[in-house]
Short mmCIF file of C-alpha atoms and ligand atoms in Angstrom, two decimals:
data_model
loop_
_atom_site.label_atom_id
_atom_site.label_comp_id
_atom_site.label_asym_id
_atom_site.label_seq_id
_atom_site.Cartn_x
_atom_site.Cartn_y
_atom_site.Cartn_z
CA MET A 48 41.25 18.11 -27.42
CA ILE A 49 38.56 15.68 -28.14
CA THR A 50 35.06 16.44 -29.69
CA VAL A 51 31.93 16.55 -28.09
CA GLU A 52 30.61 13.08 -29.94
CA GLU A 53 33.67 11.39 -28.76
CA HIS A 54 33.31 12.52 -24.75
CA ARG A 55 29.62 11.67 -25.14
CA ALA A 56 30.49 8.18 -26.35
CA ALA A 57 32.95 7.80 -23.53
CA VAL A 58 30.55 8.91 -21.38
CA LEU A 59 27.44 6.43 -22.75
CA ALA A 60 29.67 3.69 -22.70
CA GLY A 61 30.29 3.88 -18.90
CA VAL A 62 26.58 3.78 -18.13
CA GLU A 63 23.99 0.88 -18.41
CA PRO A 64 20.30 0.89 -17.45
CA LEU A 65 19.51 0.38 -13.88
CA PRO A 66 18.59 -3.34 -13.13
CA VAL A 67 14.34 -3.74 -13.03
CA ARG A 68 13.21 -3.74 -9.48
CA HIS A 69 9.49 -4.11 -7.88
CA LEU A 70 9.30 -0.82 -6.08
CA PRO A 71 6.75 0.58 -3.69
CA LEU A 72 3.89 2.63 -5.64
CA THR A 73 5.10 6.00 -4.52
CA ASP A 74 8.91 5.18 -5.52
CA ALA A 75 7.93 4.07 -8.77
CA LEU A 76 6.52 7.37 -9.77
CA GLY A 77 8.16 8.94 -12.85
CA CYS A 78 9.71 5.36 -13.71
CA LEU A 79 9.62 3.02 -16.80
CA LEU A 80 7.20 0.36 -16.52
CA THR A 81 9.11 -2.75 -17.37
CA GLU A 82 6.08 -5.46 -17.73
CA ASP A 83 1.92 -5.09 -18.69
CA VAL A 84 0.52 -5.04 -15.30
CA THR A 85 -2.83 -7.15 -14.98
CA ALA A 86 -5.56 -6.47 -12.64
CA ALA A 87 -5.10 -9.05 -9.98
CA LEU A 88 -8.70 -7.99 -8.35
CA HIS A 89 -12.23 -7.44 -9.41
CA VAL A 90 -12.64 -3.55 -9.57
CA PRO A 91 -15.09 -3.01 -7.72
CA PRO A 92 -14.28 -5.81 -5.72
CA PHE A 93 -18.02 -6.60 -4.54
CA ASP A 94 -21.26 -5.08 -5.39
CA ASN A 95 -21.62 -1.78 -3.26
CA SER A 96 -23.87 0.96 -2.72
CA ALA A 97 -23.50 4.31 -4.98
CA MET A 98 -25.44 6.46 -2.49
CA ASP A 99 -25.79 6.75 0.85
CA GLY A 100 -29.61 5.46 1.57
CA TYR A 101 -31.36 2.30 2.02
CA ALA A 102 -30.72 -0.95 0.08
CA VAL A 103 -34.35 -2.28 -0.49
CA ARG A 104 -35.71 -5.14 -2.59
CA ALA A 105 -37.17 -3.41 -5.64
CA ASP A 106 -40.37 -5.32 -5.63
CA ASP A 107 -41.27 -3.66 -2.29
CA VAL A 108 -41.09 -0.21 -3.49
CA ALA A 109 -42.37 -0.48 -6.87
CA THR A 110 -45.18 1.78 -6.16
CA ALA A 111 -43.77 4.02 -3.77
CA ASP A 112 -43.87 7.93 -4.75
CA GLU A 113 -44.38 11.10 -2.93
CA ASP A 114 -48.27 10.36 -2.50
CA ALA A 115 -47.92 6.77 -1.74
CA ALA A 116 -45.04 6.16 0.49
CA VAL A 117 -44.25 2.72 1.47
CA ASP A 118 -42.83 1.77 5.12
CA LEU A 119 -40.15 -0.92 5.51
CA ARG A 120 -38.49 -2.41 8.54
CA VAL A 121 -35.30 -1.32 9.05
CA VAL A 122 -33.07 -4.57 9.82
CA GLY A 123 -29.54 -3.24 10.32
CA ASP A 124 -26.84 -0.48 9.35
CA ILE A 125 -24.03 -0.75 6.80
CA PRO A 126 -21.01 1.46 6.88
CA ALA A 127 -18.37 1.11 4.12
CA GLY A 128 -16.20 -1.25 5.20
CA ALA A 129 -18.94 -3.56 7.05
CA ALA A 130 -18.01 -7.14 7.40
CA GLU A 131 -21.46 -8.66 8.63
CA LEU A 132 -24.62 -7.83 6.66
CA PRO A 133 -27.93 -8.39 7.70
CA ASP A 134 -30.52 -10.27 5.37
CA VAL A 135 -33.03 -7.86 3.73
CA LEU A 136 -36.11 -10.00 3.45
CA PRO A 137 -39.50 -8.91 1.71
CA GLY A 138 -41.01 -5.83 3.78
CA THR A 139 -37.60 -4.74 5.11
CA ALA A 140 -34.54 -2.52 4.45
CA ALA A 141 -30.80 -1.95 5.78
CA ARG A 142 -29.48 1.61 5.91
CA ILE A 143 -26.33 1.67 3.68
CA MET A 144 -23.58 4.14 2.95
CA THR A 145 -21.55 4.94 -0.51
CA GLY A 146 -19.38 2.15 -0.97
CA ALA A 147 -20.79 -0.37 1.73
CA PRO A 148 -21.32 -4.07 0.68
CA MET A 149 -25.16 -4.84 -0.56
CA PRO A 150 -26.41 -7.16 1.89
CA PRO A 151 -28.10 -10.34 0.48
CA GLY A 152 -31.79 -10.26 -0.64
CA ALA A 153 -31.37 -6.34 -1.68
CA ASP A 154 -31.19 -5.54 -5.36
CA ALA A 155 -31.61 -1.73 -5.30
CA VAL A 156 -30.95 1.34 -3.38
CA VAL A 157 -33.14 4.09 -2.58
CA PRO A 158 -31.19 7.71 -1.87
CA VAL A 159 -31.82 8.97 1.88
CA GLU A 160 -33.11 12.37 0.00
CA ARG A 161 -36.00 9.73 -1.27
CA THR A 162 -36.95 8.53 2.15
CA ASP A 163 -38.41 10.26 5.57
CA GLN A 164 -34.83 10.47 7.15
CA GLN A 165 -32.64 13.01 7.57
CA ALA A 166 -29.47 13.29 5.53
CA GLY A 167 -26.66 12.85 7.71
CA PRO A 168 -24.32 13.33 9.30
CA GLY A 169 -25.29 15.09 12.62
CA GLU A 170 -28.60 15.36 15.02
CA GLY A 171 -31.41 12.97 13.90
CA THR A 172 -29.46 10.64 12.28
CA GLU A 173 -29.83 8.03 14.25
CA LEU A 174 -30.78 4.44 12.88
CA PRO A 175 -34.52 4.39 12.66
CA GLU A 176 -36.78 1.30 13.44
CA THR A 177 -38.72 2.20 10.12
CA VAL A 178 -38.18 3.66 7.13
CA ARG A 179 -40.73 5.77 4.67
CA ILE A 180 -39.67 5.41 1.01
CA PHE A 181 -41.13 8.01 -1.23
CA ALA A 182 -39.89 6.86 -4.51
CA SER A 183 -39.39 3.45 -6.39
CA SER A 184 -35.81 2.07 -7.25
CA PRO A 185 -35.72 -0.86 -9.89
CA ALA A 186 -33.68 -3.50 -9.60
CA GLY A 187 -29.77 -2.86 -9.71
CA ARG A 188 -30.31 1.23 -9.49
CA HIS A 189 -27.57 2.94 -7.42
CA ILE A 190 -25.76 -0.49 -7.34
CA ARG A 191 -22.01 -0.51 -8.63
CA ARG A 192 -21.47 -4.00 -9.54
CA ALA A 193 -18.43 -6.18 -8.82
CA GLY A 194 -15.92 -6.35 -11.80
CA GLU A 195 -18.01 -3.51 -13.69
CA ASP A 196 -14.20 -1.71 -14.21
CA VAL A 197 -12.43 -4.46 -14.73
CA ALA A 198 -11.90 -8.30 -14.08
CA PRO A 199 -8.97 -9.83 -12.59
CA GLY A 200 -6.35 -10.14 -15.55
CA ALA A 201 -7.13 -7.66 -17.61
CA VAL A 202 -4.20 -5.65 -19.04
CA VAL A 203 -4.51 -2.21 -16.88
CA LEU A 204 -0.95 -0.94 -17.56
CA ARG A 205 1.09 -1.57 -20.46
CA ALA A 206 4.93 -1.56 -20.16
CA GLY A 207 7.04 1.11 -21.96
CA GLY A 208 5.31 4.05 -20.34
CA LEU A 209 6.37 6.51 -17.66
CA VAL A 210 4.42 5.58 -14.45
CA GLY A 211 2.17 8.53 -13.56
CA PRO A 212 0.02 9.35 -10.88
CA ARG A 213 -3.01 7.86 -12.78
CA ASP A 214 -1.10 4.61 -13.03
CA LEU A 215 -0.50 4.33 -9.33
CA ALA A 216 -4.13 4.89 -8.41
CA THR A 217 -5.04 2.40 -11.17
CA ALA A 218 -2.28 0.06 -9.86
CA ALA A 219 -3.59 0.17 -6.46
CA ALA A 220 -7.18 -0.29 -6.94
CA THR A 221 -6.21 -3.77 -8.96
CA GLY A 222 -4.51 -5.21 -6.03
CA HIS A 223 -0.75 -3.95 -6.98
CA GLY A 224 1.53 -2.71 -3.82
CA THR A 225 4.61 -2.72 -6.31
CA LEU A 226 5.32 -1.97 -9.81
CA PRO A 227 8.06 -3.39 -11.95
CA VAL A 228 10.28 -0.49 -12.68
CA ARG A 229 13.82 1.02 -13.79
CA PRO A 230 14.28 2.80 -10.91
CA ARG A 231 14.97 6.68 -11.32
CA PRO A 232 18.84 6.84 -10.74
CA ARG A 233 19.73 8.45 -7.22
CA VAL A 234 22.45 11.21 -8.35
CA GLY A 235 24.54 12.68 -5.52
CA VAL A 236 25.63 16.11 -6.17
CA LEU A 237 28.38 17.39 -4.49
CA THR A 238 30.21 20.73 -5.12
CA THR A 239 33.67 21.93 -4.32
CA GLY A 240 35.50 25.60 -3.53
CA ASP A 241 36.85 27.34 -0.74
CA GLU A 242 35.11 30.49 -2.01
CA LEU A 243 31.83 29.23 -1.83
CA VAL A 244 28.93 30.38 0.86
CA PRO A 245 25.44 28.86 1.20
CA PRO A 246 22.75 30.65 -1.10
CA GLY A 247 21.70 33.86 1.18
CA ALA A 248 24.69 34.07 3.37
CA PRO A 249 26.71 37.08 3.60
CA LEU A 250 29.93 37.38 1.54
CA GLY A 251 33.48 37.91 2.88
CA PRO A 252 36.10 38.89 0.88
CA GLY A 253 36.76 36.59 -2.07
CA GLN A 254 33.34 34.42 -1.30
CA ILE A 255 30.80 33.63 -3.58
CA PRO A 256 27.44 32.18 -3.22
CA GLU A 257 26.93 28.59 -3.93
CA SER A 258 24.74 28.11 -6.89
CA ASN A 259 25.96 24.87 -8.38
CA ASN A 260 24.35 22.65 -6.08
CA VAL A 261 20.31 23.88 -6.55
CA LEU A 262 20.99 24.21 -10.12
CA LEU A 263 21.86 20.13 -10.45
CA LEU A 264 19.53 19.25 -7.92
CA GLY A 265 16.72 20.78 -9.82
CA LEU A 266 18.22 19.44 -12.95
CA VAL A 267 18.19 16.17 -11.94
CA ASP A 268 14.89 16.25 -10.39
CA VAL A 269 13.18 17.64 -13.57
CA LEU A 270 14.85 15.06 -15.64
CA GLY A 271 13.09 12.67 -13.33
CA GLY A 272 16.02 11.23 -11.42
CA ARG A 273 16.24 11.78 -7.80
CA ALA A 274 18.73 14.35 -6.50
CA VAL A 275 20.92 13.09 -3.47
CA PRO A 276 22.37 16.36 -2.05
CA LEU A 277 25.94 16.00 -0.53
CA GLY A 278 26.28 19.83 -0.11
CA PHE A 279 29.91 21.27 -1.15
CA VAL A 280 33.07 21.10 0.75
CA GLY A 281 36.23 23.20 0.47
CA ASP A 282 39.35 22.49 -1.37
CA ASP A 283 40.44 19.81 0.89
CA PRO A 284 41.24 16.25 -0.65
CA ALA A 285 40.57 14.19 2.75
CA GLU A 286 37.06 16.05 3.24
CA LEU A 287 36.11 15.33 -0.52
CA ARG A 288 37.41 11.49 -0.56
CA GLY A 289 35.64 11.17 2.83
CA LEU A 290 32.15 12.50 1.38
CA LEU A 291 32.48 10.33 -1.62
CA GLU A 292 33.79 7.21 0.34
CA ASP A 293 30.50 7.49 2.82
CA ASN A 294 27.98 8.23 0.14
CA LEU A 295 29.02 5.83 -2.75
CA GLY A 296 26.40 3.06 -1.37
CA ALA A 297 23.64 5.51 -1.74
CA VAL A 298 23.84 6.73 -5.13
CA ASP A 299 23.49 5.33 -8.57
CA ALA A 300 25.54 8.26 -9.90
CA LEU A 301 27.34 11.31 -8.43
CA ILE A 302 28.18 14.72 -10.08
CA THR A 303 30.93 17.19 -8.93
CA THR A 304 31.64 20.24 -9.98
CA GLY A 305 34.65 22.48 -9.91
CA GLY A 306 38.39 21.59 -9.63
CA VAL A 307 38.88 19.98 -12.81
CA SER A 308 41.04 22.33 -15.08
CA ALA A 309 44.70 23.53 -14.31
CA GLY A 310 44.36 25.30 -10.84
CA ALA A 311 47.06 24.71 -8.20
CA TYR A 312 43.96 23.71 -5.53
CA ASP A 313 42.25 21.55 -8.56
CA VAL A 314 40.71 19.37 -5.58
CA VAL A 315 38.58 16.82 -7.61
CA LYS A 316 41.34 16.28 -10.10
CA GLN A 317 43.65 15.94 -7.30
CA VAL A 318 41.80 13.20 -5.47
CA LEU A 319 40.17 10.82 -8.16
CA ALA A 320 42.97 11.11 -11.27
CA PRO A 321 45.10 8.73 -9.15
CA LEU A 322 42.13 6.34 -8.46
CA GLY A 323 42.70 5.43 -12.28
CA ASP A 324 39.11 5.12 -13.12
CA VAL A 325 38.05 8.39 -13.69
CA SER A 326 39.76 10.56 -16.67
CA PHE A 327 40.04 14.09 -17.16
CA THR A 328 40.36 15.57 -20.46
CA SER A 329 39.61 18.44 -22.57
CA VAL A 330 36.70 18.65 -24.94
CA ALA A 331 36.06 21.14 -27.72
CA ILE A 332 32.91 22.61 -26.11
CA GLN A 333 32.44 26.16 -24.69
CA PRO A 334 31.94 26.48 -22.11
CA GLY A 335 32.69 23.00 -20.53
CA LYS A 336 35.70 22.21 -22.05
CA PRO A 337 37.22 20.56 -18.96
CA GLN A 338 35.73 17.32 -18.23
CA GLY A 339 36.08 14.61 -16.12
CA PHE A 340 34.10 11.20 -16.31
CA GLY A 341 34.76 7.51 -14.92
CA VAL A 342 33.29 4.78 -13.03
CA LEU A 343 33.78 4.08 -9.51
CA ARG A 344 32.54 0.45 -7.49
CA ARG A 345 30.31 0.31 -4.76
CA ASP A 346 30.57 -2.51 -2.37
CA ASP A 347 28.22 -4.41 -3.85
CA GLY A 348 30.20 -4.51 -6.88
CA ALA A 349 27.99 -1.82 -8.63
CA GLY A 350 29.54 0.68 -11.19
CA VAL A 351 28.86 3.95 -10.21
CA PRO A 352 29.23 6.73 -13.10
CA ILE A 353 30.84 9.96 -11.90
CA PHE A 354 30.76 13.33 -13.69
CA CYS A 355 33.41 15.79 -13.11
CA LEU A 356 32.04 19.24 -14.28
CA PRO A 357 33.60 22.46 -14.48
CA GLY A 358 32.86 24.92 -11.76
CA ASN A 359 31.59 27.62 -13.86
CA PRO A 360 27.91 27.43 -13.59
CA VAL A 361 26.76 28.21 -17.21
CA SER A 362 29.65 25.22 -18.01
CA VAL A 363 27.81 23.30 -15.40
CA PHE A 364 24.56 23.83 -16.96
CA VAL A 365 25.93 23.05 -20.67
CA SER A 366 27.98 19.96 -19.61
CA PHE A 367 24.83 18.33 -17.80
CA GLN A 368 22.80 18.93 -20.82
CA VAL A 369 25.15 17.93 -23.51
CA PHE A 370 26.55 15.12 -21.12
CA VAL A 371 25.05 13.93 -18.06
CA GLU A 372 21.35 14.34 -19.28
CA PRO A 373 21.35 11.53 -21.92
CA ALA A 374 23.61 9.28 -19.66
CA LEU A 375 20.80 9.17 -16.73
CA ARG A 376 18.43 8.59 -19.37
CA VAL A 377 19.78 5.65 -20.25
CA MET A 378 20.25 4.53 -16.81
CA ALA A 379 16.90 5.31 -16.39
CA GLY A 380 15.74 3.00 -19.72
CA LEU A 381 14.36 6.03 -21.38
CA ALA A 382 17.14 6.15 -23.90
CA ASP A 383 19.64 3.34 -25.85
CA PRO A 384 22.69 4.50 -26.91
CA ASP A 385 22.57 2.42 -30.33
CA VAL A 386 19.39 4.40 -31.28
CA PRO A 387 21.06 8.00 -31.85
CA GLN A 388 17.61 9.99 -31.83
CA SER A 389 17.39 9.03 -28.45
CA VAL A 390 20.48 10.40 -26.74
CA GLU A 391 20.89 13.29 -28.95
CA PRO A 392 19.50 16.67 -27.98
CA VAL A 393 16.15 17.80 -30.36
CA LEU A 394 17.22 20.75 -32.10
CA ILE A 395 15.15 23.33 -33.63
CA GLU A 396 16.06 25.56 -36.30
CA ALA A 397 16.46 29.41 -35.90
CA ARG A 398 17.77 32.49 -36.85
CA ALA A 399 20.04 34.94 -35.08
CA ALA A 400 18.70 38.21 -34.30
CA ALA A 401 22.28 39.68 -33.30
CA GLY A 402 25.69 38.63 -34.09
CA TRP A 403 27.98 37.26 -31.24
CA ARG A 404 31.59 36.02 -31.36
CA CYS A 405 32.00 32.33 -30.91
CA PRO A 406 35.42 30.60 -29.37
CA PRO A 407 38.19 29.38 -31.65
CA GLY A 408 38.23 25.71 -32.03
CA ARG A 409 35.55 24.70 -29.72
CA ARG A 410 31.87 23.71 -30.29
CA GLN A 411 29.50 26.76 -28.73
CA TYR A 412 26.37 26.68 -26.52
CA ILE A 413 25.18 29.66 -25.81
CA PRO A 414 22.30 30.68 -23.77
CA VAL A 415 19.73 32.27 -26.11
CA VAL A 416 16.28 33.76 -25.66
CA PHE A 417 13.61 33.86 -28.68
CA ASP A 418 12.50 37.16 -30.37
CA GLU A 419 9.02 37.41 -31.08
CA ASP A 420 8.71 37.09 -34.85
CA ASP A 421 5.59 35.80 -37.01
CA GLU A 422 7.66 34.52 -39.87
CA THR A 423 11.20 33.53 -38.50
CA THR A 424 12.10 32.06 -35.13
CA ARG A 425 14.68 34.04 -33.80
CA VAL A 426 17.13 34.31 -30.98
CA ARG A 427 19.37 36.38 -29.31
CA PRO A 428 22.45 35.92 -26.67
CA ALA A 429 20.56 35.87 -23.23
CA SER A 430 23.16 38.19 -22.05
CA PRO A 431 24.21 41.24 -23.68
CA ARG A 432 27.40 39.97 -23.08
CA GLY A 433 27.10 36.92 -25.20
CA SER A 434 29.01 33.73 -24.24
CA GLY A 435 30.57 33.70 -20.99
CA SER A 436 30.97 30.36 -18.47
CA HIS A 437 30.44 32.75 -15.61
CA LEU A 438 27.09 34.94 -16.56
CA VAL A 439 25.14 32.89 -14.12
CA ALA A 440 23.00 35.87 -13.35
CA SER A 441 21.55 35.63 -17.02
CA LEU A 442 21.24 31.86 -17.11
CA ALA A 443 17.31 32.19 -15.60
CA ALA A 444 16.46 34.25 -18.78
CA ALA A 445 17.63 31.72 -21.27
CA GLU A 446 15.12 29.49 -23.29
CA GLY A 447 17.85 27.11 -25.11
CA LEU A 448 21.22 26.65 -26.18
CA ALA A 449 22.13 27.70 -29.46
CA VAL A 450 24.84 25.35 -30.99
CA VAL A 451 27.26 26.87 -32.87
CA ALA A 452 29.61 24.60 -35.35
CA ALA A 453 33.75 24.54 -33.86
CA GLY A 454 35.33 26.73 -36.48
CA THR A 455 33.14 29.50 -36.58
CA GLU A 456 34.70 32.61 -35.41
CA ALA A 457 31.31 34.46 -35.17
CA VAL A 458 28.01 34.19 -36.16
CA ALA A 459 26.28 37.21 -37.72
CA GLU A 460 22.86 38.51 -37.68
CA GLY A 461 20.47 36.60 -40.03
CA ASP A 462 22.80 33.64 -39.86
CA ALA A 463 20.90 29.74 -39.40
CA VAL A 464 21.68 28.38 -35.66
CA PRO A 465 20.02 25.28 -34.37
CA VAL A 466 18.97 25.59 -30.99
CA MET A 467 18.54 22.96 -28.20
CA MET A 468 15.40 23.29 -26.14
CA VAL A 469 16.31 23.49 -22.57
CA PRO A 470 14.29 23.05 -18.85
N1 LIG B 11 45.09 27.86 -16.97
C1 LIG B 11 43.92 27.14 -17.17
N2 LIG B 11 42.87 27.86 -16.34
C2 LIG B 11 41.63 27.65 -16.83
C3 LIG B 11 41.43 26.65 -17.87
C4 LIG B 11 42.59 26.12 -18.42
O1 LIG B 11 42.57 25.14 -19.53
N3 LIG B 11 43.83 26.31 -18.28
N4 LIG B 11 39.99 26.34 -18.03
C5 LIG B 11 39.43 27.53 -17.78
C6 LIG B 11 37.78 26.86 -18.07
S1 LIG B 11 37.49 26.85 -19.37
C7 LIG B 11 37.25 26.52 -16.88
S2 LIG B 11 35.17 25.83 -17.42
C8 LIG B 11 37.55 26.49 -15.59
C9 LIG B 11 36.98 25.12 -14.87
O2 LIG B 11 37.50 25.44 -13.71
P1 LIG B 11 37.48 24.12 -12.47
O3 LIG B 11 36.53 23.34 -12.78
O4 LIG B 11 38.83 23.80 -11.61
O5 LIG B 11 36.43 24.75 -11.73
P2 LIG B 11 36.92 26.03 -10.48
O6 LIG B 11 38.40 26.80 -10.73
O7 LIG B 11 36.79 25.53 -9.07
O8 LIG B 11 35.84 27.33 -10.52
C10 LIG B 11 35.86 27.89 -11.87
C11 LIG B 11 34.70 29.09 -11.51
O9 LIG B 11 33.60 28.43 -10.89
C12 LIG B 11 33.05 29.14 -10.05
N5 LIG B 11 32.53 27.89 -8.91
C13 LIG B 11 33.22 27.01 -8.82
N6 LIG B 11 32.18 26.13 -8.05
C14 LIG B 11 30.76 27.01 -7.95
C15 LIG B 11 29.63 26.65 -7.53
N7 LIG B 11 29.05 25.49 -6.54
N8 LIG B 11 28.62 27.70 -7.37
C16 LIG B 11 29.13 28.94 -7.68
N9 LIG B 11 30.11 29.05 -8.76
C17 LIG B 11 31.21 28.35 -8.54
C18 LIG B 11 34.47 29.43 -9.16
O10 LIG B 11 34.39 30.46 -8.18
C19 LIG B 11 35.33 30.15 -10.39
O11 LIG B 11 34.78 31.41 -10.81
O12 LIG B 11 38.84 26.58 -15.45
C20 LIG B 11 39.53 27.69 -16.27
N10 LIG B 11 40.77 27.91 -15.78
O1 MOO B 12 35.16 25.83 -20.86
MO1 MOO B 12 34.96 26.89 -19.55
O2 MOO B 12 33.52 26.05 -19.20
O3 MOO B 12 34.57 28.20 -21.01
O4 MOO B 12 34.61 28.42 -18.87
#
């Protein structure tokens, strides 16, 4: 048996950051930005109106108020997106909409509510021949100036952050259709077992609901990867081999569950062990002892790390948190194996609110819930049965994984236990 650290080191030695790509904005969401981004445009790109109303010459309306209206001849209509603009000469105005370019000659806007015209849309909003103005508007009023937000060349996004929705808006507005990022790893999820039926389907004799797929697909997505559902196969080597071959080109990593221990039908081991690229090993962890890991080769030469996790659902969850999660973060450029804090889990100190038993010789990761206590953070097993790799129904209640050193026979009430926070 190897230690948790030894297996994690082997896994991390087999993964590397995905190459930087310029991805379309929506695909870049959630990715690590690898270069500063500068504005390629003025924002706004041109002087435009901040109001629906009339573009005027400020001097023409300087004396206008409710009791002393000024009449102007209307020389044109400027909707947003207009390319041809009328000249606004003295004594004239052009109807203008919010976001439309200011026409030459005009230096202010009077909102439609301060005229004799009806606010649109609808009947009675045809373009008038003249407009009666009831308010003055000094030069510059209600005009958004070209470049007042940013000018070309200004840094608008800094390298090293995760691209969020606001970053996408800024990138788009400053002239970018793509961003330089480390892509989120596409992770193919494939589970195995003759006993499995889809969630919600009626059970035949010996059958159980398939639950590892939804668990892993969700964990990959929550982590910021892109889950690629490959479904589940029976304990049939040809079917598994076919599914892996068909999908290898479309993923950056693969996760399988089940079929890795000592059973006569352990199909994952049967298919992958002879390839020599995947090693199967026993790790001193509970749950999650039987583990496979290796790197398959895509046709384009890229390595595709494959994580072969045990089938028991709690083992899947723990294995993902302890081995897969740091590896995927390295692939996404979010962690560096040479910086231990970036790949090691964050642990918080807690005390056991109840005792539980531990497995001999293996480090235990037991799902726990927090007890409300003002002075001390206390945890107890999420299941009254304590630790069990099959206790999937209590997994939803878990708020953390208490980590108990290998060699501990039992945790007693009041013992200090570090707790790993989990999604
Ligand atoms: N003789 C030995 N038997 C076992 C050993 C051992 O060392 N010697 N190790 C045990 C440990 S520890 C684990 S963990 C399991 C791992 O077994 P496999 O990875 O081969 O997984 P399976 O046998 O396929 O399944 C185990 C268990 O999980 C259920 N399962 C599987 N897939 C799913 C799924 N997609 N959704 C829900 N549940 C699933 C399956 O029905 C089994 O109950 O081996 C022990 N045995
Ligand atoms: O190592 Mo297994 O995951 O305990 O049941």
